[in-house]
Coordinates of C-alpha atoms and ligand atoms in Angstrom, one line a residue:
M1 CA 48.3 14.5 -49.3
S2 CA 44.9 15.2 -47.8
L3 CA 45.5 12.8 -44.8
S4 CA 45.9 14.4 -41.4
V5 CA 47.5 12.7 -38.5
S6 CA 47.3 12.9 -34.7
V7 CA 50.3 11.7 -32.6
F8 CA 49.6 10.7 -29.0
G9 CA 52.6 11.1 -26.7
L10 CA 55.2 13.8 -27.5
G11 CA 58.2 12.0 -26.1
Y12 CA 61.1 10.7 -28.2
V13 CA 59.1 8.6 -30.6
G14 CA 56.0 10.8 -30.8
S15 CA 57.6 14.2 -31.2
V16 CA 60.0 12.9 -33.9
S17 CA 57.2 11.1 -35.7
A18 CA 55.0 14.3 -35.5
A19 CA 57.8 16.6 -36.7
C20 CA 58.8 14.2 -39.5
F21 CA 55.2 13.7 -40.8
A22 CA 54.7 17.5 -40.7
S23 CA 57.9 18.0 -42.6
K24 CA 56.5 15.8 -45.3
G25 CA 53.6 18.1 -45.6
Y26 CA 51.0 16.3 -43.6
K27 CA 48.8 18.2 -41.1
V28 CA 49.8 16.9 -37.7
I29 CA 48.2 17.3 -34.3
G30 CA 50.4 16.3 -31.3
V31 CA 48.7 15.2 -28.1
D32 CA 50.3 15.0 -24.7
V33 CA 49.1 15.1 -21.1
S34 CA 52.0 17.4 -20.3
Q35 CA 50.9 21.0 -20.8
A36 CA 54.6 22.0 -20.8
K37 CA 55.4 19.7 -23.8
V38 CA 52.3 21.0 -25.7
E39 CA 53.3 24.6 -25.1
M40 CA 56.8 23.9 -26.3
M41 CA 55.6 22.4 -29.5
N42 CA 53.1 25.2 -30.0
S43 CA 55.9 27.8 -29.6
G44 CA 57.9 26.0 -32.3
R45 CA 60.4 24.2 -29.9
P46 CA 60.7 20.4 -29.6
P47 CA 60.1 18.9 -26.2
I48 CA 63.2 16.7 -26.5
I49 CA 66.8 17.3 -27.3
E50 CA 67.5 15.5 -30.6
A51 CA 69.5 16.3 -33.7
R52 CA 67.6 18.2 -36.4
M53 CA 64.5 18.5 -34.3
N54 CA 64.9 22.3 -33.6
D55 CA 64.7 23.1 -37.3
L56 CA 62.0 20.5 -38.1
V57 CA 59.6 21.7 -35.4
A58 CA 60.3 25.4 -36.0
E59 CA 59.6 25.0 -39.8
A60 CA 56.6 22.8 -39.3
S61 CA 55.0 25.3 -36.8
K62 CA 55.7 28.2 -39.1
A63 CA 54.1 26.4 -42.0
C64 CA 51.1 25.6 -39.7
H65 CA 51.6 21.9 -40.3
L66 CA 52.1 21.1 -36.7
H67 CA 50.2 22.0 -33.6
A68 CA 49.8 20.4 -30.2
T69 CA 47.0 20.0 -27.7
T70 CA 46.1 18.2 -24.5
D71 CA 42.6 17.5 -25.9
A72 CA 42.4 13.9 -27.3
T73 CA 38.9 14.3 -28.7
E74 CA 39.8 17.4 -30.7
A75 CA 42.8 15.5 -32.1
V76 CA 40.8 12.5 -33.1
L77 CA 37.9 14.5 -34.6
N78 CA 40.4 16.5 -36.7
S79 CA 42.6 13.6 -38.0
D80 CA 42.3 10.5 -40.1
V81 CA 45.0 8.5 -38.4
S82 CA 46.2 8.4 -34.8
F83 CA 49.7 7.2 -34.1
V84 CA 50.0 6.2 -30.4
C85 CA 53.5 6.7 -29.0
V86 CA 53.0 6.9 -25.3
G87 CA 55.4 5.2 -22.9
T88 CA 55.3 1.6 -21.9
P89 CA 57.6 1.6 -18.9
S90 CA 58.5 -1.4 -16.8
L91 CA 56.7 -2.0 -13.5
K92 CA 58.8 -3.0 -10.5
N93 CA 58.5 -6.7 -11.4
G94 CA 59.5 -6.1 -15.0
K95 CA 56.0 -6.4 -16.4
L96 CA 55.0 -3.9 -19.0
D97 CA 52.9 -1.0 -17.7
L98 CA 50.1 -0.6 -20.3
S99 CA 48.2 2.0 -18.3
H100 CA 49.2 4.9 -20.7
I101 CA 48.1 2.9 -23.7
E102 CA 44.9 1.8 -22.1
K103 CA 44.1 5.4 -21.2
V104 CA 44.8 6.6 -24.7
A105 CA 42.7 3.7 -26.2
S106 CA 39.7 4.7 -24.1
E107 CA 40.1 8.4 -25.0
V108 CA 40.4 7.7 -28.7
G109 CA 37.5 5.2 -28.5
A110 CA 35.3 7.7 -26.9
A111 CA 36.2 10.2 -29.6
I112 CA 35.5 7.7 -32.3
R113 CA 32.0 7.3 -30.9
Q114 CA 31.4 11.0 -31.9
K115 CA 33.0 10.6 -35.3
N116 CA 31.1 9.9 -38.6
Q117 CA 34.2 9.2 -40.6
P118 CA 36.4 6.0 -40.4
H119 CA 39.4 6.4 -38.1
V120 CA 42.7 4.4 -38.0
F121 CA 44.3 3.7 -34.7
V122 CA 48.0 2.9 -35.1
L123 CA 50.0 1.7 -32.1
R124 CA 53.7 2.5 -32.3
S125 CA 54.6 2.0 -28.6
T126 CA 56.6 -1.2 -28.0
V127 CA 54.1 -3.9 -26.7
L128 CA 54.2 -7.7 -26.4
P129 CA 52.4 -9.8 -29.0
G130 CA 48.7 -9.9 -28.4
T131 CA 48.5 -6.5 -26.7
T132 CA 47.1 -4.6 -29.7
E133 CA 44.4 -7.2 -30.5
N134 CA 43.6 -8.4 -27.0
V135 CA 44.0 -5.3 -24.9
V136 CA 43.8 -2.2 -27.1
L137 CA 41.1 -3.3 -29.6
P138 CA 38.5 -4.4 -27.0
I139 CA 38.9 -1.0 -25.2
L140 CA 38.4 0.9 -28.5
E141 CA 35.3 -1.2 -29.4
Q142 CA 33.8 -0.8 -25.9
E143 CA 34.4 3.0 -25.7
S144 CA 33.4 3.7 -29.2
G145 CA 30.4 1.3 -29.3
K146 CA 31.6 0.6 -32.9
K147 CA 33.2 -2.4 -34.7
C148 CA 36.8 -2.7 -35.6
G149 CA 37.2 -3.5 -39.3
R150 CA 33.9 -1.8 -40.1
D151 CA 33.8 1.6 -38.4
F152 CA 37.5 2.0 -37.6
S153 CA 40.7 0.0 -37.9
V154 CA 43.7 -0.9 -35.8
C155 CA 47.2 -1.4 -37.0
Y156 CA 50.6 -1.9 -35.4
N157 CA 53.7 0.0 -36.7
P158 CA 56.8 -0.5 -34.6
E159 CA 59.4 2.2 -34.5
F160 CA 63.1 1.4 -34.9
M161 CA 64.6 4.8 -34.3
R162 CA 67.6 5.3 -32.1
E163 CA 67.9 8.3 -29.8
G164 CA 70.6 10.7 -31.1
S165 CA 69.9 9.8 -34.7
A166 CA 66.1 9.6 -34.4
V167 CA 65.2 11.9 -37.3
A168 CA 67.6 10.3 -39.7
D169 CA 66.4 6.9 -38.6
F170 CA 62.7 7.9 -39.1
M171 CA 63.5 9.3 -42.6
N172 CA 65.7 6.4 -43.6
P173 CA 64.7 3.3 -41.6
P174 CA 66.1 -0.3 -42.2
Y175 CA 62.5 -1.2 -43.1
T176 CA 58.9 -0.2 -42.3
V177 CA 56.7 -2.9 -40.7
L178 CA 52.9 -2.6 -40.8
G179 CA 50.7 -5.1 -39.0
A180 CA 47.0 -5.4 -39.6
S181 CA 44.4 -8.2 -39.4
D182 CA 43.3 -7.1 -42.9
T183 CA 45.7 -5.5 -45.4
N184 CA 43.0 -3.2 -46.6
H185 CA 43.3 -1.4 -43.2
L186 CA 46.8 -0.3 -44.2
A187 CA 45.9 1.9 -47.2
P188 CA 46.4 5.2 -45.3
L189 CA 49.7 4.0 -43.9
R190 CA 50.9 3.0 -47.3
Q191 CA 50.3 6.6 -48.4
L192 CA 52.0 8.1 -45.4
Y193 CA 55.1 5.9 -45.9
K194 CA 55.1 6.0 -49.7
D195 CA 58.4 8.0 -50.0
T196 CA 60.1 6.2 -47.1
P197 CA 63.2 4.2 -48.3
G198 CA 63.6 0.6 -47.3
T199 CA 61.3 -2.4 -47.7
L200 CA 57.8 -2.0 -46.5
Y201 CA 56.5 -5.3 -44.9
E202 CA 52.8 -5.9 -44.5
T203 CA 52.2 -8.6 -41.9
T204 CA 49.9 -9.6 -39.1
I205 CA 49.8 -7.5 -35.9
P206 CA 51.5 -10.1 -33.6
V207 CA 54.3 -10.5 -36.1
A208 CA 54.8 -6.7 -36.3
E209 CA 54.7 -6.6 -32.4
M210 CA 57.3 -9.4 -32.1
V211 CA 59.7 -8.1 -34.7
K212 CA 60.4 -5.2 -32.3
Y213 CA 61.3 -7.5 -29.4
F214 CA 63.3 -9.9 -31.7
S215 CA 65.3 -6.8 -32.8
N216 CA 65.9 -5.3 -29.4
C217 CA 66.7 -8.6 -27.7
Y218 CA 69.2 -9.3 -30.4
H219 CA 70.8 -5.9 -30.2
A220 CA 71.2 -6.4 -26.4
V221 CA 72.8 -9.8 -27.0
K222 CA 75.2 -8.3 -29.5
V223 CA 76.2 -5.5 -27.1
V224 CA 76.8 -7.9 -24.2
F225 CA 78.5 -10.5 -26.5
A226 CA 80.9 -7.8 -27.9
N227 CA 81.6 -6.5 -24.4
E228 CA 82.3 -10.0 -22.9
M229 CA 84.5 -11.0 -25.9
G230 CA 86.3 -7.7 -25.7
T231 CA 86.9 -8.2 -21.9
M232 CA 88.3 -11.7 -22.7
C233 CA 90.6 -10.2 -25.4
K234 CA 91.8 -7.5 -23.0
N235 CA 92.5 -10.0 -20.2
L236 CA 94.4 -12.3 -22.7
G237 CA 96.4 -9.4 -24.0
V238 CA 94.8 -9.6 -27.4
D239 CA 93.9 -6.5 -29.5
A240 CA 90.1 -6.5 -29.3
E241 CA 89.8 -3.9 -32.1
A242 CA 91.8 -6.0 -34.5
V243 CA 89.8 -9.1 -33.7
T244 CA 86.5 -7.3 -34.1
K245 CA 87.5 -5.8 -37.4
I246 CA 88.3 -9.2 -38.9
F247 CA 85.3 -10.8 -37.3
T248 CA 82.8 -8.2 -38.6
S249 CA 84.2 -8.4 -42.1
D250 CA 82.7 -11.9 -42.5
T251 CA 79.3 -11.3 -43.9
K252 CA 78.7 -15.0 -44.7
L253 CA 78.6 -16.5 -41.2
N254 CA 79.1 -13.7 -38.7
I255 CA 77.2 -10.6 -39.8
S256 CA 74.4 -12.4 -41.6
G257 CA 71.3 -14.4 -41.2
A258 CA 73.3 -17.5 -40.6
Y259 CA 72.5 -19.3 -37.3
L260 CA 69.5 -17.0 -36.8
S261 CA 66.8 -19.4 -37.9
P262 CA 65.0 -21.0 -35.0
G263 CA 65.9 -24.7 -35.1
F264 CA 67.4 -27.3 -32.8
A265 CA 70.3 -27.1 -30.3
F266 CA 73.9 -26.6 -31.5
G267 CA 76.3 -29.5 -31.3
G268 CA 79.2 -31.0 -33.1
S269 CA 82.9 -31.2 -32.3
C270 CA 83.6 -27.4 -32.1
L271 CA 81.0 -25.1 -30.6
P272 CA 80.5 -26.9 -27.2
K273 CA 84.2 -27.6 -26.8
D274 CA 85.2 -24.1 -27.7
L275 CA 82.6 -22.5 -25.4
R276 CA 83.7 -24.7 -22.5
A277 CA 87.4 -23.7 -23.2
I278 CA 86.7 -20.0 -23.2
T279 CA 84.4 -20.0 -20.2
Y280 CA 86.9 -22.1 -18.3
K281 CA 89.7 -19.7 -19.2
A282 CA 87.4 -16.8 -18.0
K283 CA 87.1 -18.5 -14.6
E284 CA 90.9 -18.9 -14.4
L285 CA 91.1 -15.2 -15.1
D286 CA 88.5 -14.5 -12.4
L287 CA 86.2 -13.0 -15.0
R288 CA 82.4 -13.3 -14.9
L289 CA 80.9 -13.6 -18.4
P290 CA 77.2 -14.4 -17.8
L291 CA 76.2 -14.4 -21.4
L292 CA 78.8 -16.8 -22.6
E293 CA 78.3 -19.0 -19.5
S294 CA 74.6 -19.1 -20.2
L295 CA 75.0 -20.6 -23.7
M296 CA 75.6 -24.3 -22.8
P297 CA 72.6 -24.3 -20.3
G298 CA 70.5 -22.5 -22.8
N299 CA 71.3 -25.2 -25.4
A300 CA 70.6 -28.0 -23.0
E301 CA 67.3 -26.5 -22.2
H302 CA 66.4 -26.7 -25.9
V303 CA 67.0 -30.5 -25.8
N304 CA 64.7 -30.6 -22.7
R305 CA 62.1 -28.8 -24.7
A306 CA 62.3 -31.5 -27.4
V307 CA 62.0 -34.2 -24.8
D308 CA 59.0 -32.5 -23.2
M309 CA 57.4 -32.1 -26.6
V310 CA 57.7 -35.8 -27.3
M311 CA 56.6 -36.9 -23.8
S312 CA 53.5 -34.6 -23.8
T313 CA 52.1 -36.6 -26.8
G314 CA 51.8 -39.6 -24.4
K315 CA 52.9 -41.9 -27.3
K316 CA 55.6 -44.5 -26.9
K317 CA 57.0 -45.4 -30.4
V318 CA 59.4 -42.9 -31.8
A319 CA 61.2 -42.8 -35.1
Q320 CA 64.1 -40.3 -35.2
L321 CA 65.4 -39.4 -38.7
G322 CA 68.9 -38.1 -38.3
L323 CA 71.4 -38.9 -35.6
S324 CA 74.3 -36.6 -36.5
F325 CA 74.2 -32.9 -35.7
K326 CA 73.7 -32.1 -39.3
A327 CA 72.9 -33.9 -42.5
G328 CA 75.8 -35.0 -44.7
T329 CA 78.2 -35.8 -41.8
D330 CA 78.7 -38.8 -39.6
D331 CA 80.2 -36.8 -36.7
L332 CA 78.2 -37.8 -33.7
R333 CA 80.4 -36.0 -31.1
E334 CA 78.2 -33.8 -28.9
S335 CA 75.2 -34.3 -31.3
P336 CA 72.1 -32.9 -29.5
Q337 CA 70.2 -35.5 -31.5
V338 CA 72.1 -38.2 -29.7
Q339 CA 71.3 -36.5 -26.4
L340 CA 67.7 -36.5 -27.3
I341 CA 67.6 -40.1 -28.2
K342 CA 69.4 -41.1 -25.0
R343 CA 66.9 -39.1 -23.0
L344 CA 63.9 -40.6 -24.7
M345 CA 65.2 -44.1 -24.2
G346 CA 65.8 -43.2 -20.6
E347 CA 62.1 -42.3 -20.4
G348 CA 61.2 -45.8 -21.5
L349 CA 60.2 -44.9 -25.1
E350 CA 60.8 -47.3 -27.9
V351 CA 63.1 -45.4 -30.2
R352 CA 64.3 -46.4 -33.7
V353 CA 66.8 -44.2 -35.5
W354 CA 67.6 -43.8 -39.2
D355 CA 70.6 -41.8 -40.5
E356 CA 71.9 -42.4 -44.0
D357 CA 75.3 -41.0 -43.2
V358 CA 75.9 -43.0 -40.1
S359 CA 76.9 -46.6 -40.3
L360 CA 78.3 -48.1 -37.1
S361 CA 80.7 -50.3 -39.0
R362 CA 82.3 -47.2 -40.6
L363 CA 82.6 -45.1 -37.5
A364 CA 86.1 -44.9 -36.1
G365 CA 88.2 -43.2 -33.5
A366 CA 86.8 -40.5 -31.2
N367 CA 83.5 -40.6 -33.0
R368 CA 82.9 -44.3 -32.4
E369 CA 84.1 -44.1 -28.8
Y370 CA 81.7 -41.2 -28.2
I371 CA 78.5 -42.9 -29.4
E372 CA 79.4 -46.2 -27.7
H373 CA 80.0 -44.4 -24.5
V374 CA 76.8 -42.3 -24.6
I375 CA 74.4 -44.9 -26.1
P376 CA 76.1 -48.3 -25.7
H377 CA 73.2 -50.2 -27.4
I378 CA 72.9 -47.7 -30.3
G379 CA 73.5 -50.6 -32.7
S380 CA 70.2 -52.2 -31.8
V381 CA 68.1 -49.1 -32.7
L382 CA 70.0 -47.7 -35.7
S383 CA 68.9 -48.7 -39.1
A384 CA 69.7 -47.7 -42.7
D385 CA 66.2 -48.7 -43.8
L386 CA 64.0 -45.6 -43.6
E387 CA 60.8 -47.4 -44.4
S388 CA 61.2 -49.9 -41.5
V389 CA 62.0 -47.1 -39.1
V390 CA 59.1 -44.9 -40.0
R391 CA 56.5 -47.7 -40.3
G392 CA 54.9 -48.5 -36.9
A393 CA 56.2 -45.2 -35.3
E394 CA 53.6 -43.0 -33.6
I395 CA 55.9 -40.0 -33.6
V396 CA 58.4 -39.2 -36.3
I397 CA 61.1 -36.7 -35.3
I398 CA 62.9 -34.8 -38.1
G399 CA 66.4 -34.7 -36.4
N400 CA 68.3 -33.3 -39.3
K401 CA 67.7 -32.5 -43.0
S402 CA 68.8 -35.9 -44.5
A403 CA 65.3 -37.4 -45.0
K404 CA 63.8 -36.4 -48.4
K405 CA 60.4 -34.9 -48.7
E406 CA 59.3 -37.5 -51.3
D407 CA 60.3 -40.3 -49.0
L408 CA 58.5 -38.8 -46.1
K409 CA 55.4 -38.1 -48.2
R410 CA 55.3 -41.7 -49.3
L411 CA 55.9 -43.2 -45.9
L412 CA 54.2 -41.0 -43.4
E413 CA 50.7 -42.0 -42.2
P414 CA 48.1 -39.4 -41.4
E415 CA 47.9 -40.4 -37.7
Q416 CA 51.7 -40.1 -37.2
I417 CA 52.8 -37.0 -35.3
L418 CA 55.6 -35.1 -37.0
I419 CA 58.0 -33.2 -34.8
D420 CA 60.4 -31.0 -36.8
L421 CA 63.6 -29.9 -35.1
V422 CA 65.3 -28.5 -38.1
H423 CA 62.8 -26.0 -39.5
L424 CA 61.9 -27.6 -42.8
N425 CA 60.7 -24.8 -45.0
H426 CA 57.0 -24.9 -45.9
T427 CA 57.6 -26.5 -49.3
Q428 CA 59.7 -29.3 -47.7
R429 CA 57.1 -30.2 -45.1
P430 CA 55.2 -33.3 -45.9
Q431 CA 51.4 -32.8 -45.7
S432 CA 50.8 -36.5 -45.2
S433 CA 51.0 -36.3 -41.4
S434 CA 47.9 -34.6 -39.8
Q435 CA 49.9 -33.3 -36.9
Y436 CA 53.0 -31.2 -37.5
E437 CA 54.9 -29.4 -34.7
G438 CA 58.0 -27.3 -35.0
I439 CA 60.1 -27.2 -31.9
C440 CA 60.1 -23.4 -31.7
W441 CA 58.0 -22.1 -34.5
Ligands
NAD1 N1 62.9 6.1 -27.2 C1 63.2 5.4 -28.2 O1 64.2 5.5 -28.8 C2 62.2 4.4 -28.7 C3 62.4 3.8 -29.9 C4 61.5 2.9 -30.4 C5 60.4 2.6 -29.7 N2 60.2 3.2 -28.5 C6 58.9 2.8 -27.8 O2 58.0 3.9 -28.0 C7 57.2 4.2 -26.9 C8 57.4 5.6 -26.4 O3 58.7 5.8 -26.1 P1 59.3 7.2 -25.8 O4 60.8 7.0 -25.5 O5 58.9 8.1 -26.9 O6 58.5 7.6 -24.4 P2 58.6 9.0 -23.6 O7 58.5 8.6 -22.2 O8 59.7 9.8 -24.1 O9 57.3 9.7 -24.1 C9 56.0 9.3 -23.8 C10 55.1 10.5 -23.8 O10 53.7 10.1 -23.7 C11 53.0 11.0 -22.9 N3 51.8 10.5 -22.4 C12 51.6 9.6 -21.4 N4 50.3 9.4 -21.2 C13 49.6 10.0 -22.2 C14 48.3 10.2 -22.6 N5 47.3 9.5 -21.9 N6 48.0 10.9 -23.6 C15 48.9 11.6 -24.3 N7 50.3 11.5 -24.0 C16 50.6 10.8 -22.9 C17 54.0 11.4 -21.8 O11 53.7 12.6 -21.2 C18 55.3 11.5 -22.7 O12 55.5 12.8 -23.2 C19 57.6 3.1 -25.8 O13 56.8 2.0 -25.9 C20 59.0 2.8 -26.2 O14 59.4 1.5 -25.8 C21 61.0 4.1 -28.0

């Protein structure tokens, strides 16, 4: 409980963080360039309108746990940990404006120069991966004349609070994410968050920085998706609330981690067809649904990425393991793996394909028509003999999960490049190839 904390930036994140740490009994110094915000805090009033903040700030001020200043040096010299919560607004072109963070980093760095005790700089503002280590840390080292990891440490701790329920979210977050280059740097943060419910993740700084963007981009996708589908329901005369209620009750596929693992493009006989049907219907209804309309192009771009990845190796001989859109099926309709093979052949590459579930002689109906139409000479490149397909290839593409790790381990040569489209987990990845590349990990 001896830790004391300074909080830079008394906006939404900073003033809530300051008030909540003070309410847990820590001595907190709030810092802001705004004299007005500092005076409000010092008179026991929060500088923002937010549920529960009036009481928290009044009580913390009365107990002398919370005071505010415009003097960054005073704050650093009188605290062990500085949480930096200044704004990171957009510039006109969308780029992140880091000027407030850079200014605080140089002020804190200069104060660390005068300090004999170790200090912990914790960035909470939302910044793109690399910012803490490549922008903030060098400023701190330069201004302090000291070394990160030896004289002071730098951590990243994203904030997931929502305005309107910020105090409740701070006290009861979905999880706490702490990023550091060395987990020993996190000791004071472990203490500060020891009573906070939810899982505490200790990870690298770039992962902690990116978790925030992954979350916010996903939340934005969810909002636009729900609004576009709701619009579609309304225009089709369907009860959007009834649909949403049933949809969200599925925690296996809909509200779950399903389909959220980076991997290859979607395909098969349903998703592309159904997306086309709904976006066509939207056009008939004169509706613009940019998110739904972007999905097929976004998916095609992922196939382009795979083609570029193969082409950039400069190699010519390719073995693709897996032709159907997922292992255990011989459905080739709209398989992105088929699209990839067709593209690579079109680029003049020598492609051989293995798929234990696909035998041309067994394919029938729409499935056979589809593959014969898309790749008329598929018969000459498809083989059921894994060994002969892998041997002699310069690049081996894991197209679906049908190839077994033991077989790959036995057959892969160290000089073969392995391109993984399906996100084999670490234990499934054969170590026999010296070059492993995941398509988006
Ligand atoms: N608002 C949210 O709900 C929320 C949630 C999670 C993360 N974030 C992120 O947290 C960061 C802060 O957001 P916010 O909404 O609290 O911002 P805000 O604009 O409300 O507050 C920023 C504060 O920093 C102060 N400031 C600017 N330069 C300073 C300096 N050199 N020294 C001291 N204080 C300085 C400003 O005067 C202001 O009071 C942003 O990166 C934001 O993306 C915000």
